[in-house]
PDB file of C-alpha atoms in Angstrom:
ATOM      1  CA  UNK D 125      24.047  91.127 138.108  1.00  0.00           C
ATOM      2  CA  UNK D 126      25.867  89.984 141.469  1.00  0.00           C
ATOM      3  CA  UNK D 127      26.306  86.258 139.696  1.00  0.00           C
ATOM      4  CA  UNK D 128      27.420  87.546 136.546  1.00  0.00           C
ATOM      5  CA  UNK D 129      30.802  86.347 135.052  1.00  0.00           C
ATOM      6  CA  UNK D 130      30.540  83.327 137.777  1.00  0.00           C
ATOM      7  CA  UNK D 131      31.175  81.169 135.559  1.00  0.00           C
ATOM      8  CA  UNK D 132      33.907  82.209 133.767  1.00  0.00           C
ATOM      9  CA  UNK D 133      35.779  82.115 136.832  1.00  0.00           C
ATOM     10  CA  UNK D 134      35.154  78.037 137.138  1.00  0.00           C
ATOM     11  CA  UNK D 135      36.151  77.184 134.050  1.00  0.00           C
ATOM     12  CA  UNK D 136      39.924  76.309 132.819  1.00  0.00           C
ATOM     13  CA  UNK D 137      41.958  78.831 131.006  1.00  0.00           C
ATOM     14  CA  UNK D 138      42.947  76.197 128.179  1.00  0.00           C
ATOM     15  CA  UNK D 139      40.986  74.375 125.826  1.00  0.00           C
ATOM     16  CA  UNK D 140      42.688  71.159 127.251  1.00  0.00           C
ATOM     17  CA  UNK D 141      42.042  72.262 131.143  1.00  0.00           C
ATOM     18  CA  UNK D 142      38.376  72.538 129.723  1.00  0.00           C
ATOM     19  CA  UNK D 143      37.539  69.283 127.870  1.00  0.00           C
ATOM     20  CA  UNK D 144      39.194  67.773 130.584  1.00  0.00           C
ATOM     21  CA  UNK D 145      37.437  69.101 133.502  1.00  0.00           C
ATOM     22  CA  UNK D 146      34.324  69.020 131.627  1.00  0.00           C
ATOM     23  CA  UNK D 147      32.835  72.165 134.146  1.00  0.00           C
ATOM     24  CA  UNK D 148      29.740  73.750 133.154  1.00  0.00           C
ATOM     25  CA  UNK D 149      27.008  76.255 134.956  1.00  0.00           C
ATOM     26  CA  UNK D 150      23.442  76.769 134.241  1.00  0.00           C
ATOM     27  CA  UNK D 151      21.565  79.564 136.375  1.00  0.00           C
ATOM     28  CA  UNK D 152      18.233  80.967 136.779  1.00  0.00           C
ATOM     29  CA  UNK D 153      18.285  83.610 139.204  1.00  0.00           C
ATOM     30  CA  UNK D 154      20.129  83.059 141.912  1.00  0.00           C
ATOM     31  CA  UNK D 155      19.432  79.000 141.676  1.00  0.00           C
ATOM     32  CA  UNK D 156      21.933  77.365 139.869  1.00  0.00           C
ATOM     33  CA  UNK D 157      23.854  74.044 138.775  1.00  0.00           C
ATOM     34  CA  UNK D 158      27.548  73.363 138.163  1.00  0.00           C
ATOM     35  CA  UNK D 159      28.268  70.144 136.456  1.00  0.00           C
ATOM     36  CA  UNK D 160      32.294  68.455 136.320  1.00  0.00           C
ATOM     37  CA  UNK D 161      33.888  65.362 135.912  1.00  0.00           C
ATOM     38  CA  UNK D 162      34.753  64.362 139.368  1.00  0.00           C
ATOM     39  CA  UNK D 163      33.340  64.574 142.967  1.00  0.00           C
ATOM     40  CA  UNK D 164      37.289  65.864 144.272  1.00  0.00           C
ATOM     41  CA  UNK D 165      37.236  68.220 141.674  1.00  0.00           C
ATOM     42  CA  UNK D 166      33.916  69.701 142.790  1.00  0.00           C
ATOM     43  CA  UNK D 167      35.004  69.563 146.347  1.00  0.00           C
ATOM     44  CA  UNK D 168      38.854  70.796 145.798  1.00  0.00           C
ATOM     45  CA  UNK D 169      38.739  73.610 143.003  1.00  0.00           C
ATOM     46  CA  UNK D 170      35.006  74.757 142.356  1.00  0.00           C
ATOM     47  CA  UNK D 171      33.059  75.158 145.863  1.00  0.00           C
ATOM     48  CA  UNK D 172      36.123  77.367 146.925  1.00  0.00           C
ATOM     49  CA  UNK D 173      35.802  79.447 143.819  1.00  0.00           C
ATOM     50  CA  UNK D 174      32.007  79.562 144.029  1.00  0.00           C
ATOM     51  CA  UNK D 175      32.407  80.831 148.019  1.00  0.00           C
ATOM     52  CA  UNK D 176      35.346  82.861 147.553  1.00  0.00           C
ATOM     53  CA  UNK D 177      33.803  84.636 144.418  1.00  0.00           C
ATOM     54  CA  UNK D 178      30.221  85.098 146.259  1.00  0.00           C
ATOM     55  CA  UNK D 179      32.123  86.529 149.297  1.00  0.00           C
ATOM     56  CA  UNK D 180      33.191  89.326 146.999  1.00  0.00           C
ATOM     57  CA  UNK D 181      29.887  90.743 146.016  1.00  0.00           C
ATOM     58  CA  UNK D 182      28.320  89.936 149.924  1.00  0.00           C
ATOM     59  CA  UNK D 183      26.879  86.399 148.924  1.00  0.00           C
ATOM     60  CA  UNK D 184      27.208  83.037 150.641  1.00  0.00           C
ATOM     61  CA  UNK D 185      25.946  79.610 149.806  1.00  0.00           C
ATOM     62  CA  UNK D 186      22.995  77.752 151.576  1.00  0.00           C
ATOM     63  CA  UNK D 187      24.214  75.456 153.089  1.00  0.00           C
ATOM     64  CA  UNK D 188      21.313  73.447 153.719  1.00  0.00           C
ATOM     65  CA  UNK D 189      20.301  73.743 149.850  1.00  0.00           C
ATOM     66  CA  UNK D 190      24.117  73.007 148.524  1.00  0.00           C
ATOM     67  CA  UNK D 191      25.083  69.441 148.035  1.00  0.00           C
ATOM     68  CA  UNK D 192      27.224  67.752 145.760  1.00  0.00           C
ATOM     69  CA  UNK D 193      25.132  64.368 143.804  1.00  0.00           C
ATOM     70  CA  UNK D 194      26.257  62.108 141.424  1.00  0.00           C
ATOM     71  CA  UNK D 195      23.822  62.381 138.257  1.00  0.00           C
ATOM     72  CA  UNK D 196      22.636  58.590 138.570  1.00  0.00           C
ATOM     73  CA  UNK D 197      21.436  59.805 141.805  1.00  0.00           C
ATOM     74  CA  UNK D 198      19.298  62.579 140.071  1.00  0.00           C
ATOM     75  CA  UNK D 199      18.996  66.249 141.143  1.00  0.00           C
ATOM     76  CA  UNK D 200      15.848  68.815 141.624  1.00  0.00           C
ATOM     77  CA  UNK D 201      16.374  72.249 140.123  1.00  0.00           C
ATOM     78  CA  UNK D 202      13.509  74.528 139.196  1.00  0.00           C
ATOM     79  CA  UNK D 203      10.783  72.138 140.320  1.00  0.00           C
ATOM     80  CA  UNK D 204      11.709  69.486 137.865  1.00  0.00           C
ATOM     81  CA  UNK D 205      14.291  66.302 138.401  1.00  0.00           C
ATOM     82  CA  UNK D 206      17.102  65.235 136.186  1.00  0.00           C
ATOM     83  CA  UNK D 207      18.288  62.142 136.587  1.00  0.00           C
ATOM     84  CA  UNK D 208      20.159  59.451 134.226  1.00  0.00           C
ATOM     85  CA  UNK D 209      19.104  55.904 134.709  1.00  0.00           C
ATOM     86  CA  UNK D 210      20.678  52.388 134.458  1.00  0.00           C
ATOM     87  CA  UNK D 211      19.318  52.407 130.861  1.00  0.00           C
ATOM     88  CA  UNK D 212      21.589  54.901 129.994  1.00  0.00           C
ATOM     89  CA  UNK D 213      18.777  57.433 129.648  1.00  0.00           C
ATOM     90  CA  UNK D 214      18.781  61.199 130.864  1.00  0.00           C
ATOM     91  CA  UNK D 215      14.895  61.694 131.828  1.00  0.00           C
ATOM     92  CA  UNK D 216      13.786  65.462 133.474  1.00  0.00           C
ATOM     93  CA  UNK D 217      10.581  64.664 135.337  1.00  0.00           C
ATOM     94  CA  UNK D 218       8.435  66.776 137.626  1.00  0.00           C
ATOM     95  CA  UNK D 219      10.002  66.763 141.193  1.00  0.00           C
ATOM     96  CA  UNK D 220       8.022  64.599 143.933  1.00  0.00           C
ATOM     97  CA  UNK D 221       8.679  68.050 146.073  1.00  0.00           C
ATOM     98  CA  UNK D 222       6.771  69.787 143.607  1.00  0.00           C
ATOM     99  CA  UNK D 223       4.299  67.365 143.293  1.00  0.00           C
ATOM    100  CA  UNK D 224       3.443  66.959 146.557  1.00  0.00           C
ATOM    101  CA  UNK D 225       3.270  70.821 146.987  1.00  0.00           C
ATOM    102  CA  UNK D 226       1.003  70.713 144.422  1.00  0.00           C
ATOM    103  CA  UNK D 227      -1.694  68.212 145.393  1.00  0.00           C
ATOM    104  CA  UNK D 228      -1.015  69.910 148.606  1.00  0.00           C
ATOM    105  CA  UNK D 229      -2.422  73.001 147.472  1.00  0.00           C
ATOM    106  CA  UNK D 230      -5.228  71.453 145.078  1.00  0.00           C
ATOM    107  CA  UNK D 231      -5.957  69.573 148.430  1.00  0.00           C
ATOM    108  CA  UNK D 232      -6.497  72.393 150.490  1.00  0.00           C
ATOM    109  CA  UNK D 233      -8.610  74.597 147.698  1.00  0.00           C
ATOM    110  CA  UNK D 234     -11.191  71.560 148.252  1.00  0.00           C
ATOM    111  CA  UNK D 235     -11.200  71.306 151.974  1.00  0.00           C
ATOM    112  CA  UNK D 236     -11.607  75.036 151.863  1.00  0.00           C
ATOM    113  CA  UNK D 237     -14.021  74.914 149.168  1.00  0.00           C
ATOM    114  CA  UNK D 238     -17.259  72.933 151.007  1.00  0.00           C
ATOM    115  CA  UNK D 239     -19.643  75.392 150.825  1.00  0.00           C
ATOM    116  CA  UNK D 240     -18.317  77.012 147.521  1.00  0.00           C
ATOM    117  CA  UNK D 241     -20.464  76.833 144.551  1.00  0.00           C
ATOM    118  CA  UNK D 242     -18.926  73.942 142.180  1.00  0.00           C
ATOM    119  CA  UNK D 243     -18.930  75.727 139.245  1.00  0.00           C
ATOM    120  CA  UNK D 244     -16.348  78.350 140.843  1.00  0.00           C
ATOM    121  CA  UNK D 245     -14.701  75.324 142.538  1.00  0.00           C
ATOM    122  CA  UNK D 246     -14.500  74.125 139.102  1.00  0.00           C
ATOM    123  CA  UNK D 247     -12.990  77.512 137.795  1.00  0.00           C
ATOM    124  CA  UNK D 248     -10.545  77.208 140.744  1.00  0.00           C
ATOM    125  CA  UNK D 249      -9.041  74.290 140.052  1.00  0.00           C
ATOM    126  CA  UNK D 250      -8.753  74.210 136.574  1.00  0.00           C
ATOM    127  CA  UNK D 251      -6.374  77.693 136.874  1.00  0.00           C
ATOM    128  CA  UNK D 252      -4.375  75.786 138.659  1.00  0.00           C
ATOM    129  CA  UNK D 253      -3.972  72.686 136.786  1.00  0.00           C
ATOM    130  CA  UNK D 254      -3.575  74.736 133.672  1.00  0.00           C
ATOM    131  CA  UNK D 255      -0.949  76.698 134.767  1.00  0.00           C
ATOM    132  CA  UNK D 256       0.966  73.457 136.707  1.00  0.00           C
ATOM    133  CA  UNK D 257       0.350  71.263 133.262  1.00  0.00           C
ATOM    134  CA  UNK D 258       1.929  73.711 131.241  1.00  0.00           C
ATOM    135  CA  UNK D 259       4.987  74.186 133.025  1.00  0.00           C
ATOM    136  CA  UNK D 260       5.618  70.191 132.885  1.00  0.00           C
ATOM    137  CA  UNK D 261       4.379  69.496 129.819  1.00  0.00           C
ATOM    138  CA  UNK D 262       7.688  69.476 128.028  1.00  0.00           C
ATOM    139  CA  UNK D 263       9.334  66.797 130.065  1.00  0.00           C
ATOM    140  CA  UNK D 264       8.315  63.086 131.261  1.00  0.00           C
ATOM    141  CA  UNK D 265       5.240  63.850 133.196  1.00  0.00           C
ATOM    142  CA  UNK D 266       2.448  61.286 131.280  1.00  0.00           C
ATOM    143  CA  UNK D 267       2.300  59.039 134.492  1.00  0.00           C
ATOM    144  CA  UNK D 268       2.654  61.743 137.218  1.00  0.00           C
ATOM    145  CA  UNK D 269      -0.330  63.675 135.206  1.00  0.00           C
ATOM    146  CA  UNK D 270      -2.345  60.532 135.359  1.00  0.00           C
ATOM    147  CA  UNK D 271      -1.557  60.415 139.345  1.00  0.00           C
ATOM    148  CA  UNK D 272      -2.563  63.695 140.027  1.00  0.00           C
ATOM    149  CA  UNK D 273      -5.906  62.900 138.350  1.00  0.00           C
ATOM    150  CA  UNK D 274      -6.155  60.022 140.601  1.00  0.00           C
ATOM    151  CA  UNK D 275      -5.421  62.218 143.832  1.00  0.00           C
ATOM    152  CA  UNK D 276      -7.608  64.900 142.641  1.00  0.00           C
ATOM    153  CA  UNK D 277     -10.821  62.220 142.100  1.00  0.00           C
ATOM    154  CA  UNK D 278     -10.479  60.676 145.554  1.00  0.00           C
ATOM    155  CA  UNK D 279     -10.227  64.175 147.396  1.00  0.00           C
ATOM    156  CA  UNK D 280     -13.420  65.206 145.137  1.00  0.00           C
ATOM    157  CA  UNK D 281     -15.165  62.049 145.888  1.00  0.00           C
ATOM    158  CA  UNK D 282     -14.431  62.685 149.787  1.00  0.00           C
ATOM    159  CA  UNK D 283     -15.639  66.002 149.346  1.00  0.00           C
ATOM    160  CA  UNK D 284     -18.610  65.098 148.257  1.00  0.00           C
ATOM    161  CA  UNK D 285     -19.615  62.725 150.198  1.00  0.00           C
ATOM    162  CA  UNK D 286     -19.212  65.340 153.112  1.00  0.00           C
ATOM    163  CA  UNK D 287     -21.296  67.843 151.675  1.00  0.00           C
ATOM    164  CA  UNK D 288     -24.184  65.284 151.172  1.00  0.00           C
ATOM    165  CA  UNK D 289     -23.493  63.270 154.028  1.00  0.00           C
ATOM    166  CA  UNK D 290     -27.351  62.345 153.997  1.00  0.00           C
ATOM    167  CA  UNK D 291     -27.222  61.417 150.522  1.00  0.00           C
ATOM    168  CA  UNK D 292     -25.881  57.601 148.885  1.00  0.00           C
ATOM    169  CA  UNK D 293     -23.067  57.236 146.483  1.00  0.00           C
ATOM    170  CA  UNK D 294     -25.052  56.597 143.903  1.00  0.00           C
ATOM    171  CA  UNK D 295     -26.724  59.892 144.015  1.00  0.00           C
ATOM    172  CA  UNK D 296     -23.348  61.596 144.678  1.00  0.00           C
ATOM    173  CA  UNK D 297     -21.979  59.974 141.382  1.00  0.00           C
ATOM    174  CA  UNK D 298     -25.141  60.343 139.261  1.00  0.00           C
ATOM    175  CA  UNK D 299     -24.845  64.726 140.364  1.00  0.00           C
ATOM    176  CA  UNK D 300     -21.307  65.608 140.013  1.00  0.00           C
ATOM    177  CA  UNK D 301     -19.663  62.888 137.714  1.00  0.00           C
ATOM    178  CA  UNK D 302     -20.705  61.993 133.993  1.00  0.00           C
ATOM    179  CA  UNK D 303     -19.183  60.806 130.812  1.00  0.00           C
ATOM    180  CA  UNK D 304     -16.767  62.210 129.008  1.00  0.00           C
ATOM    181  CA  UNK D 305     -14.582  61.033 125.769  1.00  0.00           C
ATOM    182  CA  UNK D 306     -14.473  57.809 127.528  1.00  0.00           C
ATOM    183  CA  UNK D 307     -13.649  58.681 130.390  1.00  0.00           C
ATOM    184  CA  UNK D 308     -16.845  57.940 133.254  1.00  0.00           C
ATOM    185  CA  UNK D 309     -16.177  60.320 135.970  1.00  0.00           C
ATOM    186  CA  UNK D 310     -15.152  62.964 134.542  1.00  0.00           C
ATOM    187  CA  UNK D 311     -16.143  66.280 137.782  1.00  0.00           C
ATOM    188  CA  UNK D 312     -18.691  68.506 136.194  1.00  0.00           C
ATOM    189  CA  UNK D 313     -21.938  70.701 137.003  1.00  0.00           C
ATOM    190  CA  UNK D 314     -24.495  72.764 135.700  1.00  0.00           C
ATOM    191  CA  UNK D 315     -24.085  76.272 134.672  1.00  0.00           C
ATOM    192  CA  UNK D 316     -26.200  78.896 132.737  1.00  0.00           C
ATOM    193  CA  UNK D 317     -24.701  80.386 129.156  1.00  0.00           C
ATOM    194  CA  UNK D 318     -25.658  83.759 128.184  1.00  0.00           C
ATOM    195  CA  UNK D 319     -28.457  82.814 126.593  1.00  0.00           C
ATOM    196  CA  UNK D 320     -29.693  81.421 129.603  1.00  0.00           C
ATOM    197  CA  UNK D 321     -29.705  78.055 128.375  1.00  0.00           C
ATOM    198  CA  UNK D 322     -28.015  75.276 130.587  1.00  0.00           C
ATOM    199  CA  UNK D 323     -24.671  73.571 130.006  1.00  0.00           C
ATOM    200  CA  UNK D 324     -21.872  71.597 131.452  1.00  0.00           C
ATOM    201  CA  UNK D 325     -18.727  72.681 133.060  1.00  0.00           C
ATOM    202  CA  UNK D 326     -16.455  70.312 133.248  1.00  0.00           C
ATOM    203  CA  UNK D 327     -13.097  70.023 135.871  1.00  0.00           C
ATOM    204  CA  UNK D 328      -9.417  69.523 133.608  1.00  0.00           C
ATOM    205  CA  UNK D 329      -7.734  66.307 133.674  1.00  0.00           C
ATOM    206  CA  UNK D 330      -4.162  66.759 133.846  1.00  0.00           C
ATOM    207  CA  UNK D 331      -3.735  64.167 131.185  1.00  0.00           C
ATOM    208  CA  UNK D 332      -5.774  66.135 128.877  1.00  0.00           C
ATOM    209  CA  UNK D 333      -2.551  67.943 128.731  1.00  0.00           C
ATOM    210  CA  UNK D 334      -0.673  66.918 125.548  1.00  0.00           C
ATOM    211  CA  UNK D 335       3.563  66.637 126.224  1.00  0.00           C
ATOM    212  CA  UNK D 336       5.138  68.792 123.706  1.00  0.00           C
ATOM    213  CA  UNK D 337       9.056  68.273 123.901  1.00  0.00           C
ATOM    214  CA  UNK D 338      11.142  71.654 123.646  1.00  0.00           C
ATOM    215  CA  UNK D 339      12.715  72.109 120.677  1.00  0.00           C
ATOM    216  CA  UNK D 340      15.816  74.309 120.768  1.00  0.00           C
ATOM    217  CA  UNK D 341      16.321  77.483 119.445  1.00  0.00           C
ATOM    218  CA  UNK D 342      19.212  77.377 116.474  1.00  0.00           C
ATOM    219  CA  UNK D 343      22.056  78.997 118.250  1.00  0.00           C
ATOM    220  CA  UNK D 344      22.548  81.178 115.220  1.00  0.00           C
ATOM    221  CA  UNK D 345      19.468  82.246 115.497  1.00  0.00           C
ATOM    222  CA  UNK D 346      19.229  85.922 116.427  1.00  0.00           C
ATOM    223  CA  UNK D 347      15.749  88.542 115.645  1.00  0.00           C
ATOM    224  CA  UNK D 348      17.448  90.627 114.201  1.00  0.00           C
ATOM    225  CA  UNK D 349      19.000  88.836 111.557  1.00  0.00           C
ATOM    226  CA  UNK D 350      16.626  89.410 108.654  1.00  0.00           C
ATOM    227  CA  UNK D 351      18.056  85.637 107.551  1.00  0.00           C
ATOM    228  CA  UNK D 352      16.120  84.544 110.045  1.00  0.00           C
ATOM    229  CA  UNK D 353      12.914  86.120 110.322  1.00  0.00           C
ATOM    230  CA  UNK D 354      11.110  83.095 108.807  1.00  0.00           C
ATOM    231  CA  UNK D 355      12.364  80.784 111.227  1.00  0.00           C
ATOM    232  CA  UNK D 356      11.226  83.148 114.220  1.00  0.00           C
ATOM    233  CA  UNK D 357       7.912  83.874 112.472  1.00  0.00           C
ATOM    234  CA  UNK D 358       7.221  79.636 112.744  1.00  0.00           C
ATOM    235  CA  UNK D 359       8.951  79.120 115.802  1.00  0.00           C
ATOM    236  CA  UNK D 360       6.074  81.783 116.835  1.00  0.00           C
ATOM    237  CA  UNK D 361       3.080  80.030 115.595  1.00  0.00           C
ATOM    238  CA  UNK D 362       4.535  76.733 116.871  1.00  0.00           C
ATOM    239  CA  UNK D 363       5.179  78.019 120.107  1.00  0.00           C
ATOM    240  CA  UNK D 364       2.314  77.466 123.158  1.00  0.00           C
ATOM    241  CA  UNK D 365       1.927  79.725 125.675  1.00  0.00           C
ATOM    242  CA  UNK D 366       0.765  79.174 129.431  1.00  0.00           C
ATOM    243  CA  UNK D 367      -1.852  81.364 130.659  1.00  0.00           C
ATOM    244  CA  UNK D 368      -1.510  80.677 134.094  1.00  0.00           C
ATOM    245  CA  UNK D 369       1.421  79.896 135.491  1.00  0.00           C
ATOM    246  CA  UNK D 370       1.256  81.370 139.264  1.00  0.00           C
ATOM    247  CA  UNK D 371       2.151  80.757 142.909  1.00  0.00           C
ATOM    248  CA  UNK D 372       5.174  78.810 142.618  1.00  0.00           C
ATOM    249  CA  UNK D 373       7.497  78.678 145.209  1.00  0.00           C
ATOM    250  CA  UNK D 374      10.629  77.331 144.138  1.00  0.00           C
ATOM    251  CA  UNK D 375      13.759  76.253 146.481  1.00  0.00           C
ATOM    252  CA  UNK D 376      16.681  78.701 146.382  1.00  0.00           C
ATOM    253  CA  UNK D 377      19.886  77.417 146.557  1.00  0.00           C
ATOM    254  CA  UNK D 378      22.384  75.371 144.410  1.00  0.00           C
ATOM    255  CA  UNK D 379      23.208  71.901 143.565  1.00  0.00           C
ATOM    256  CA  UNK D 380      25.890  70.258 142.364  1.00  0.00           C
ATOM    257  CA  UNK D 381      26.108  67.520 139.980  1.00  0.00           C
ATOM    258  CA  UNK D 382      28.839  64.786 138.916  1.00  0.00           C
ATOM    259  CA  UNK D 383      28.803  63.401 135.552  1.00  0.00           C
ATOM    260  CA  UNK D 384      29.563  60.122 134.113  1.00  0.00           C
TER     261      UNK D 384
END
């Protein structure tokens, strides 16, 4: 409520001063971005505007967390990075801040987890990779998926080896890894079914995770426009949902971006 009608106050009064400027916000909370066609025009008309019109409702700007970057340089907001390349190409990856806090985490859940029964080590981890997957699974994240599986199979294989200390590798592999769609050490264990009969639990891969791009939302497009109540009703079934998306700690603060 405190940031609202921010952005109106950035941008030009004429269509001309607009298209010409080129300034544009995009918040979420109070975390947001202000794009514009120059560095001096970031620096001489819209950080006074942004700190003179935050002064009026008791705000100031971090200033640790404000910076002004040029978009070829790239820029974290939200946990994810946007950055253009020489190719020409505007990619939004997962932040290496996010990912590190991540294997950070999935690191510590392990170390923790020594004398924990694997199958709710297991259970553990795979909330958390669900929940992490899904928020990245719309942008560029095939490779960095494929690392964390790497990070998280070394860590495992350390643990392991800990916990049977007395015990070779070859017994270590032959109890807690086993074949999977291909894929040779896939983390699994034993567990009992209702029935009582025994079957395998197996740890996610993050690149199990399939990237589905976002597709936007017609701008037209309102619910309660009967015209479109078709398009909502299959924008609904097309639509997946995350299950577990908790414990995310994202940076407050603001950056700054200048376009090409």
């Amino acid at each position: 409520m405190a940031l609202s009608g921010l952005e109106g106050k950035l941008l030009g009064t004429t269509k001309y001063r607009r298209d010409r400027e080129k300034i544009n916000m995009i918040s979420y909370a109070d975390d947001f971005v202000v794009t514009a066609a120059s560095k001096e025009l970031l620096e001489g008309k819209v950080m006074p505007l942004l700190v003179q019109s935050l002064s009026k409702v008791g705000l100031e700007l971090s200033a640790a967390k404000t910076k002004i970057t040029h978009i070829d340089d790239g820029f974290d907001f939200l946990g994810f990075n946007v950055r253009k390349y020489k190719n020409g190409k505007l990619l939004i990856k997962p932040s290496e801040v996010g990912i590190k806090r991540f294997l950070k985490t999935i690191k510590e859940i392990i170390k923790k987890g020594a004398a924990m029964p694997t199958d709710k080590l297991i259970h553990t981890l795979n909330n958390r990779l669900t929940g992490w997957t899904n928020y990245y699974r719309s942008s560029v994240s095939s490779k960095v998926f494929s690392r964390i599986d790497s990070e998280i199979f070394l860590t495992l294989m350390r643990w392991a080896c800990r916990r049977h200390a007395s015990k070779g590798k070859k017994w270590i592999v032959n109890k807690y890894f086993t074949t999977l769609r291909g894929n040779h050490w896939r983390f699994h264990c034993k567990i009992k079914d209702k029935d009582g009969s025994k079957k395998s639990l197996y740890l996610k891969n993050a690149s199990d995770t399939k990237i589905r791009r976002h597709v936007k939302i017609k701008s037209a497009a309102t619910p309660f426009d009967p015209l479109y109540r078709e398009y909502f009703e299959q924008q609904e079934k097309d639509s997946v949902w995350c299950k577990a998306i908790s414990n995310f700690e994202y940076s407050v603060g603001l950056k700054i971006i200048q376009p090409c």
